Short mmCIF file of C-alpha atoms and ligand atoms in Angstrom, two decimals:
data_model
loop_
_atom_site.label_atom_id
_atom_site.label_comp_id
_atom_site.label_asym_id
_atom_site.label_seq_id
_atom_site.Cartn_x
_atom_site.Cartn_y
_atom_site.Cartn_z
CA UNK O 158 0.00 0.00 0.00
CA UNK O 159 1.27 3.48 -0.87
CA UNK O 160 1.04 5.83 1.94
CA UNK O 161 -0.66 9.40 1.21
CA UNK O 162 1.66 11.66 -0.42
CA UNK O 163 2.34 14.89 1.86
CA UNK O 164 4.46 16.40 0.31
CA UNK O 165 5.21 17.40 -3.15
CA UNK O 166 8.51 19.42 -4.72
CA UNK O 167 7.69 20.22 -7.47
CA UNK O 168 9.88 19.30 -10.57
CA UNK O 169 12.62 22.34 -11.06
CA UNK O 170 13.40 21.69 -14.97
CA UNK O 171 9.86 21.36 -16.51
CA UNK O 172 11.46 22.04 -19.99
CA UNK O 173 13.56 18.95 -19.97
CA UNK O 174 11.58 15.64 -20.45
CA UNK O 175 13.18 12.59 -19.73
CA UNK O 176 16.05 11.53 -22.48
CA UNK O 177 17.56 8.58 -22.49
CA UNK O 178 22.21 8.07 -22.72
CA UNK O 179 21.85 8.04 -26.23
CA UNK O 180 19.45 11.13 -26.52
CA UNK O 181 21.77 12.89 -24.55
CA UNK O 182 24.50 12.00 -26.41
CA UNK O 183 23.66 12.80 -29.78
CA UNK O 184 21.69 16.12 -28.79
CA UNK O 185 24.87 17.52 -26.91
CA UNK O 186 27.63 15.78 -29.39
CA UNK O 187 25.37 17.59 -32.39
CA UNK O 188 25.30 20.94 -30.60
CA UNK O 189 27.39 24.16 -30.76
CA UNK O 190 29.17 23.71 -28.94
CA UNK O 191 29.45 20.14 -27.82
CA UNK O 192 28.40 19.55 -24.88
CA UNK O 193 27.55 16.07 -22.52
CA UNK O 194 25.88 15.91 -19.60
CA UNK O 195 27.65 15.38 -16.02
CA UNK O 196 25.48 12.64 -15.09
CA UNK O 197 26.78 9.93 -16.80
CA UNK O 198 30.10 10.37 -15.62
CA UNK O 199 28.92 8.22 -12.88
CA UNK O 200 28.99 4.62 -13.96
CA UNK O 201 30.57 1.44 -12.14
CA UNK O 202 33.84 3.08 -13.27
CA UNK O 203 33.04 6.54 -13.08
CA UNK O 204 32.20 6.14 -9.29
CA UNK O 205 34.94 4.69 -8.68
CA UNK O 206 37.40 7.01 -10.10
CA UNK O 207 35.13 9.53 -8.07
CA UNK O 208 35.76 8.14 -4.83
CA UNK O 209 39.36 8.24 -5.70
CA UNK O 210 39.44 11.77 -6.31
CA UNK O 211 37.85 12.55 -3.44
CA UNK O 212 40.94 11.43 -1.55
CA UNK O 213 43.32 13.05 -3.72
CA UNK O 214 45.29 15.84 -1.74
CA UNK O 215 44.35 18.63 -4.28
CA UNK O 216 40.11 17.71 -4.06
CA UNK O 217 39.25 19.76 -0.98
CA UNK O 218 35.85 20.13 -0.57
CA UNK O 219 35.03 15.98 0.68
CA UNK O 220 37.38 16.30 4.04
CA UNK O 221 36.47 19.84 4.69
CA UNK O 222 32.78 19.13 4.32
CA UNK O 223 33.61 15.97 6.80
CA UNK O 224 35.26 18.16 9.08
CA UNK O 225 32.49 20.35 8.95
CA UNK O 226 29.98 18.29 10.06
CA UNK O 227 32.23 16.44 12.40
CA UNK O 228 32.68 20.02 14.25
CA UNK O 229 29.26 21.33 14.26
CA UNK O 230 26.56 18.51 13.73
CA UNK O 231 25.78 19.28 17.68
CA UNK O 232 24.96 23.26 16.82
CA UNK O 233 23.37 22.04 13.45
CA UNK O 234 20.90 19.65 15.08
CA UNK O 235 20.42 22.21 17.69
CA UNK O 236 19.38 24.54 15.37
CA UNK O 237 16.97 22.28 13.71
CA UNK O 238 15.56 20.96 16.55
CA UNK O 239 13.35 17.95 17.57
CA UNK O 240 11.41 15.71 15.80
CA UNK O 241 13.18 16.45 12.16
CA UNK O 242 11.57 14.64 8.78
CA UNK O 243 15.34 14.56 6.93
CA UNK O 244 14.58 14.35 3.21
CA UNK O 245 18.37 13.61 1.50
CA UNK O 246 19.05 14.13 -2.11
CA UNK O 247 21.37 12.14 -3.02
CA UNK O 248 22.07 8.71 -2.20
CA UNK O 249 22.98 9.20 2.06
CA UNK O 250 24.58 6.17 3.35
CA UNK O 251 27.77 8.64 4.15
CA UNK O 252 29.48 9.15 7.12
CA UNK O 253 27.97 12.96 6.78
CA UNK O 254 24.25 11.74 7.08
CA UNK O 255 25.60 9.46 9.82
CA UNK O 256 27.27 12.66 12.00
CA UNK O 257 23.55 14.41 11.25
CA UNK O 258 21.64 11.50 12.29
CA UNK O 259 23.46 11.28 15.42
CA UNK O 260 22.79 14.23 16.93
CA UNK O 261 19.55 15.32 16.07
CA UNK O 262 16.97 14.86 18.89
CA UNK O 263 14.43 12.11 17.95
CA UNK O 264 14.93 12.31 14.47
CA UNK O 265 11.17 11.69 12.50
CA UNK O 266 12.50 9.65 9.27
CA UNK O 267 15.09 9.78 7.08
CA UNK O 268 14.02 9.54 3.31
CA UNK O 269 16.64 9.64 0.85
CA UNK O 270 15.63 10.03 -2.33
CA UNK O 271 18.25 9.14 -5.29
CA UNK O 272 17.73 8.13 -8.92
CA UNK O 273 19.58 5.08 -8.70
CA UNK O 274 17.85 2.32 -7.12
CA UNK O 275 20.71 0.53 -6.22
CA UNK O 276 22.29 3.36 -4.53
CA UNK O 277 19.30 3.50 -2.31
CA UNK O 278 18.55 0.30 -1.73
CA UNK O 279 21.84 0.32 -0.08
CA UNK O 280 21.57 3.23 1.46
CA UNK O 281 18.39 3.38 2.92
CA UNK O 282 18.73 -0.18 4.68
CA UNK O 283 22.39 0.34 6.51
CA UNK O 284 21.36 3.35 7.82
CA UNK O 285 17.87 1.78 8.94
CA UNK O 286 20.01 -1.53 10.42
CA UNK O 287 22.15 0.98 12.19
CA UNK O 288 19.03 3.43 13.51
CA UNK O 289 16.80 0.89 14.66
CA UNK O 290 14.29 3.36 15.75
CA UNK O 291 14.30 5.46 12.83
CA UNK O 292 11.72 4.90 9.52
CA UNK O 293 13.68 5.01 6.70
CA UNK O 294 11.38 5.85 3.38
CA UNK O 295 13.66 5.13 0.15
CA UNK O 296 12.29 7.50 -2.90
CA UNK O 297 13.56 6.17 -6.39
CA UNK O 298 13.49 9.89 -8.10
CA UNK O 299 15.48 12.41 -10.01
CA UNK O 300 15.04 14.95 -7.75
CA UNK O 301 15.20 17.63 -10.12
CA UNK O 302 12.14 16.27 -12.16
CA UNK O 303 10.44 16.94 -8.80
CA UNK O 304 8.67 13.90 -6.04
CA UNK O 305 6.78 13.10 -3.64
CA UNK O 306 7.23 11.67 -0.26
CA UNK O 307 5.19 9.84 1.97
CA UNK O 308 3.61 11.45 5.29
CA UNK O 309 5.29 10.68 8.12
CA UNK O 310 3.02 8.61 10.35
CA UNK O 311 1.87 10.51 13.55
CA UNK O 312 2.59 7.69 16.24
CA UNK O 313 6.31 7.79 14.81
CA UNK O 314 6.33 11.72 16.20
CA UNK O 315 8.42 11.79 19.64
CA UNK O 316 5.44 12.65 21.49
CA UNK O 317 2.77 15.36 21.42
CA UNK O 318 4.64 17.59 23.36
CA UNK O 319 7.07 17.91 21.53
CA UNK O 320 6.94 20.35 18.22
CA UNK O 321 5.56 18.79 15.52
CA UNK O 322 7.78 17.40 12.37
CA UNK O 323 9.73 19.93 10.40
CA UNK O 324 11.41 18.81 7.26
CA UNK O 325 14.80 19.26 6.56
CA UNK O 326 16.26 18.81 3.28
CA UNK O 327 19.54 17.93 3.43
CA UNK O 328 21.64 18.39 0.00
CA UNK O 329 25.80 17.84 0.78
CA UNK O 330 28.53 17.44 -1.29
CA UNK O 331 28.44 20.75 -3.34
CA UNK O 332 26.34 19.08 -5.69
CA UNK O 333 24.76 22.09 -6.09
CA UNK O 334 27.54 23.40 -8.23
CA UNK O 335 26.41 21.46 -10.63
CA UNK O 336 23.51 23.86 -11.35
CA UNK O 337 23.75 27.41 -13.05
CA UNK O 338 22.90 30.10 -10.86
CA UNK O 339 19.16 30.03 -12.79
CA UNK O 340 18.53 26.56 -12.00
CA UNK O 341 20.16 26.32 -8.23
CA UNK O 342 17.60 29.19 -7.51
CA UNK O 343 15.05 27.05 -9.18
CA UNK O 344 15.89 24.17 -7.04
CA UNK O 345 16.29 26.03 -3.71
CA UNK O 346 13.06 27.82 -4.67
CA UNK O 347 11.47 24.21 -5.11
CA UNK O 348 13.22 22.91 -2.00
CA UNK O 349 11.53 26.11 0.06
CA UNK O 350 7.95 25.21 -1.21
CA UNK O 351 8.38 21.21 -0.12
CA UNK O 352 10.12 22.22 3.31
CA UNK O 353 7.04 24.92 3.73
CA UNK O 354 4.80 22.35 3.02
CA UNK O 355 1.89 21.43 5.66
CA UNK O 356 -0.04 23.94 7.69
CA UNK O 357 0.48 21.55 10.84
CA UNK O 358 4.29 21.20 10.84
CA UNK O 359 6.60 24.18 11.76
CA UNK O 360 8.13 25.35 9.13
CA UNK O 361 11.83 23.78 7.78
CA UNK O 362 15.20 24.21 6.29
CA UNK O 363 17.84 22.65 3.91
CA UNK O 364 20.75 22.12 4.68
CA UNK O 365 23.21 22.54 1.68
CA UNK O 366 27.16 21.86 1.24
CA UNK O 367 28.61 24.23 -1.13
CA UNK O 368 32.04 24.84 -2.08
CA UNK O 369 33.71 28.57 -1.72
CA UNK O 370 35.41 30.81 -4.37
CA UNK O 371 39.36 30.86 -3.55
CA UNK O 372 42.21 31.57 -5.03
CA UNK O 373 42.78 29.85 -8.92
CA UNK O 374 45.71 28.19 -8.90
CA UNK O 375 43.96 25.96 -5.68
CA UNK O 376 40.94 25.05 -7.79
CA UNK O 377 42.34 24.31 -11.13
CA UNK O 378 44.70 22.15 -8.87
CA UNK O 379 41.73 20.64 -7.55
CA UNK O 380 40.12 19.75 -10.70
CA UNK O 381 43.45 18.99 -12.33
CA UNK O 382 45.14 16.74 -10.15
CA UNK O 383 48.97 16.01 -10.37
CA UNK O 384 48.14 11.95 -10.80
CA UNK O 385 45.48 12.60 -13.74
CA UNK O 386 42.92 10.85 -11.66
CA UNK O 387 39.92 13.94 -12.57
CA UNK O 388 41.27 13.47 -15.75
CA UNK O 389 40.60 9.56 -16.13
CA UNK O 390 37.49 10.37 -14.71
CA UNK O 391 36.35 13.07 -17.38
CA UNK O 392 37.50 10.92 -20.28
CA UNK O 393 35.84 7.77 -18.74
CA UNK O 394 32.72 9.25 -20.31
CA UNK O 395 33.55 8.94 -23.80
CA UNK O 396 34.69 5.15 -22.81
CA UNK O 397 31.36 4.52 -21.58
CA UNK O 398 30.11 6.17 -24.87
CA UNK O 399 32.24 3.60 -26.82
CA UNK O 400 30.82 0.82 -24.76
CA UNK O 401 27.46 1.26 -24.12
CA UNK O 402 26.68 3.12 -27.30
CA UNK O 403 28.84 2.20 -29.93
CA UNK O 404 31.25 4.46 -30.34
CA UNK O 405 34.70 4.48 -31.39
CA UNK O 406 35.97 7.93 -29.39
CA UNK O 407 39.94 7.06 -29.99
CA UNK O 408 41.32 8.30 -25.96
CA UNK O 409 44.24 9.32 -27.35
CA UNK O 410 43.11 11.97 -29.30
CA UNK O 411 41.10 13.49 -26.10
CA UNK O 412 42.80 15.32 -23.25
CA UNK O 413 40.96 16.61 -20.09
CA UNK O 414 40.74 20.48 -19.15
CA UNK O 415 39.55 22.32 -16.18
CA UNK O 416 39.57 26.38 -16.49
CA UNK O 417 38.61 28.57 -13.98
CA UNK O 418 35.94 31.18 -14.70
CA UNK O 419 35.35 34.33 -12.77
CA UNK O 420 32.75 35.77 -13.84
CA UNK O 421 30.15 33.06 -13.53
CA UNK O 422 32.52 31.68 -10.68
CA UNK O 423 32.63 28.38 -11.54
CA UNK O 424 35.07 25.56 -12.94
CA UNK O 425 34.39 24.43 -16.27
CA UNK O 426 35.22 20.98 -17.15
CA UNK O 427 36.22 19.86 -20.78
CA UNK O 428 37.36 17.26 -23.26
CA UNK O 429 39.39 18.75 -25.74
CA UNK O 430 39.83 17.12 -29.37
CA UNK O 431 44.00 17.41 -30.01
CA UNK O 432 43.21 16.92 -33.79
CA UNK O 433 40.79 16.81 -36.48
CA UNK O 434 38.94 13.86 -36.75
CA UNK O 435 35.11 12.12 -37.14
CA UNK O 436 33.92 9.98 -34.47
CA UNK O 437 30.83 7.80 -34.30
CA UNK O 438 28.47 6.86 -31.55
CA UNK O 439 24.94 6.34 -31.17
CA UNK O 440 24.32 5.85 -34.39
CA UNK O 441 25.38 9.65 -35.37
CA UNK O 442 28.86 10.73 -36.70
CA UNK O 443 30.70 13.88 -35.09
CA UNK O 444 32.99 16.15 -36.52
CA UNK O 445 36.02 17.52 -34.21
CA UNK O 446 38.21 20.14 -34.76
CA UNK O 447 41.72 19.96 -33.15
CA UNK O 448 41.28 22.05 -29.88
CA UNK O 449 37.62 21.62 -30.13
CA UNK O 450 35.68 21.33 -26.72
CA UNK O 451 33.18 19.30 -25.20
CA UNK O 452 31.93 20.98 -22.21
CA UNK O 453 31.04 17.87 -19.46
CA UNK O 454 30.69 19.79 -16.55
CA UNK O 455 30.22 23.20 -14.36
CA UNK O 456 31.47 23.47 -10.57
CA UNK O 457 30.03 26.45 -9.51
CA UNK O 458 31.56 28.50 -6.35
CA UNK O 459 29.92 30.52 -4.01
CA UNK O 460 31.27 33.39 -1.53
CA UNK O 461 29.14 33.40 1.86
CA UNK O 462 27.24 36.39 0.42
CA UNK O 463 26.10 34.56 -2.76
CA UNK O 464 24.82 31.63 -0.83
CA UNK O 465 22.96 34.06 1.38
CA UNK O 466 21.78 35.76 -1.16
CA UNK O 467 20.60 33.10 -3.29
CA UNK O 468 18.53 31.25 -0.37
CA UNK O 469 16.98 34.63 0.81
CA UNK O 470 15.90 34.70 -3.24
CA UNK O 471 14.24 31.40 -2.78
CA UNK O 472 12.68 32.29 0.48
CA UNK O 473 14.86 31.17 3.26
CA UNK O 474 14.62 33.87 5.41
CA UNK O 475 17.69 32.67 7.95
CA UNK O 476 20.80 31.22 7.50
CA UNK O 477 23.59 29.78 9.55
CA UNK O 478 27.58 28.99 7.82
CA UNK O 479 29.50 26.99 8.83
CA UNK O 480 33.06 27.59 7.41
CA UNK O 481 36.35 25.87 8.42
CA UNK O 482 39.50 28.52 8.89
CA UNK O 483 40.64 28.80 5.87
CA UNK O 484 37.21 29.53 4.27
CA UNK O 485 37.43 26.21 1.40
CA UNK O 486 33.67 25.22 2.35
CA UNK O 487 30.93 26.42 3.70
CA UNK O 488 27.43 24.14 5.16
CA UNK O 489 24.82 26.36 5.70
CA UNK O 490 21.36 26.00 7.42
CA UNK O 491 18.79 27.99 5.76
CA UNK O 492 15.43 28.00 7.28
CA UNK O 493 11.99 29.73 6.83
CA UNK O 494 10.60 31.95 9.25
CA UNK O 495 9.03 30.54 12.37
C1 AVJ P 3 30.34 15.79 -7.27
C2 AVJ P 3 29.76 17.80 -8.42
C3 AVJ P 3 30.63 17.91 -6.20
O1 AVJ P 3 32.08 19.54 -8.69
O2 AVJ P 3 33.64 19.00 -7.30
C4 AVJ P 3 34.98 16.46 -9.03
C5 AVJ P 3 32.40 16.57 -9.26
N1 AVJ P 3 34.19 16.79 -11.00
N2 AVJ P 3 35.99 16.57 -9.89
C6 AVJ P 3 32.67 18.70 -8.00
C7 AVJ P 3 33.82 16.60 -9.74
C8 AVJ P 3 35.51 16.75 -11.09
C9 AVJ P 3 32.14 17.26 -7.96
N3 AVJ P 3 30.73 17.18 -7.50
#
């Protein structure tokens, strides 16, 4: 039986229907310019390579965020208070979701919502073995095509006395980067609405990871580390475009590049083409001139007065940052008004 559906967010990119790898591929390989999706970077492979930058010395922003939250989960849960519906986009089986879960005060449910089903599956049932008490609602969903989650049931509240449910999204990982300033303000805007939701529950927050402008030479590092690991990991996409769609993408005539951008403050990812040459996939053939670009991804950066600015856009009418020292990464807690 499906429970009732409370809440609702609304989907953020109404203009793009669902497309499949190969859609994607041959819209954004035909286009000027060339362009691919981040998404599918994230294959068995992908992942992988993923996790491995994260440890990399030059990728910041996974320990700092960890640090983060290892500091200040006690004043974060403090500030969210009691009886807290956490709604996580992304798949949450980290050690982040873990340092939240811990120290929030009778915590309502936990309902991560990611678009891979496998992700959540696994997700959704180590943290329920390891919070016994805690109901743990898995939504399959691509969050930005908008979802809907199941009411919490009342008995599962702490107890009448205490306030009623608030929901608190929780988004880490700087994901948001991943979204131009239009559409993060789209999503936070979205996010707002769904924490809002409800005239009987108090009114919530999201709690967002995001990643801090600094100086150039540190981010391009970042994205263009010394052991080409962000680097196997861009061009990993046009292997899993020879693989999975046919294609015959020759690596060696591909090289990664990350360039900072200051005006839209953000890192733009690319695969550059080091000569001419025609390449098919999907079906399609592609042209490529040497030094051509595919653009595969943007890593936006905030300062602390962007962020704020951008939530108080969407309607969050508070925030808290929480920054380490040398201002890498901030985790703020933006909530509505009481
Ligand atoms: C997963 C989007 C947060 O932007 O830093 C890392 C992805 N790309 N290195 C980021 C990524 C290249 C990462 N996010």
């Amino acid at each position: 039986m499906m429970p009732s559906m409370a809440r609702e967010l609304p989907a953020i990119a109404p203009q793009s229907e669902e497309r499949s790898f190969a859609e994607d591929v041959v819209l954004g390989l035909s286009s000027e310019p060339k362009k691919l999706p981040c998404k599918y970077f994230y294959d068995a492979r992908g992942s992988a390579l993923f996790d491995r930058i994260t440890e990399l010395d030059e990728y910041y922003p996974t320990r700092t965020e960890l640090a983060l939250m290892r500091a200040h989960a006690p004043a974060i849960a403090a500030k969210i208070g009691a009886g807290a519906l956490v709604v996580e986009l992304g798949s949450g089986s980290s050690v982040k979701t873990r340092l939240l879960l811990d120290e929030l005060e009778l915590p309502t449910g936990y309902v991560p919502v990611d678009i891979s089903a496998e992700h959540l599956r696994s997700a959704a049932s180590s943290i329920a073995a390891d919070y016994p008490g805690l109901e743990v609602t898995p939504v399959a969903a691509d969050f930005t095509r908008g979802f809907a989650i199941p009411k919490p049931r009342p008995s599962t509240r702490p107890s009448n006395k205490q306030p009623p449910a608030r929901c608190v999204v929780y988004f880490p990982g700087s994901t948001i980067g991943n979204f131009t300033r239009a559409r993060a303000l789209e999503l936070l805007s979205a996010i707002a609405a769904f924490v809002g939701a409800d005239g009987d529950e108090r009114p919530g927050g999201l709690l967002l990871g995001f990643d801090l402008v600094k100086p150039a030479d540190m981010l391009v590092r970042a994205y263009d580390d010394a052991q080409g690991v962000t680097s196997a990991f861009n061009l990993n996409l046009l292997t899993r475009i020879n693989r999975e769609l046919d294609g015959d993408f020759e690596l060696d005539g591909f090289e990664h590049r990350a360039v900072w951008e200051p005006g839209p403050a953000r890192m733009e990812i690319f695969i550059r083409s080091t000569r001419d040459q025609l390449v098919h996939a999907a079906g399609h053939s592609y042209r490529f001139a040497a030094g051509e670009d595919i653009l595969t991804e943007y890593s936006h950066k905030y300062t602390l007065d962007s962020i704020r600015a951008l939530a108080r856009e969407a309607g969050f009418e508070r925030s808290t940052i929480w920054t380490d020292p040398d201002e890498l990464f901030g985790v703020g807690l933006f909530q509505l008004a009481d």
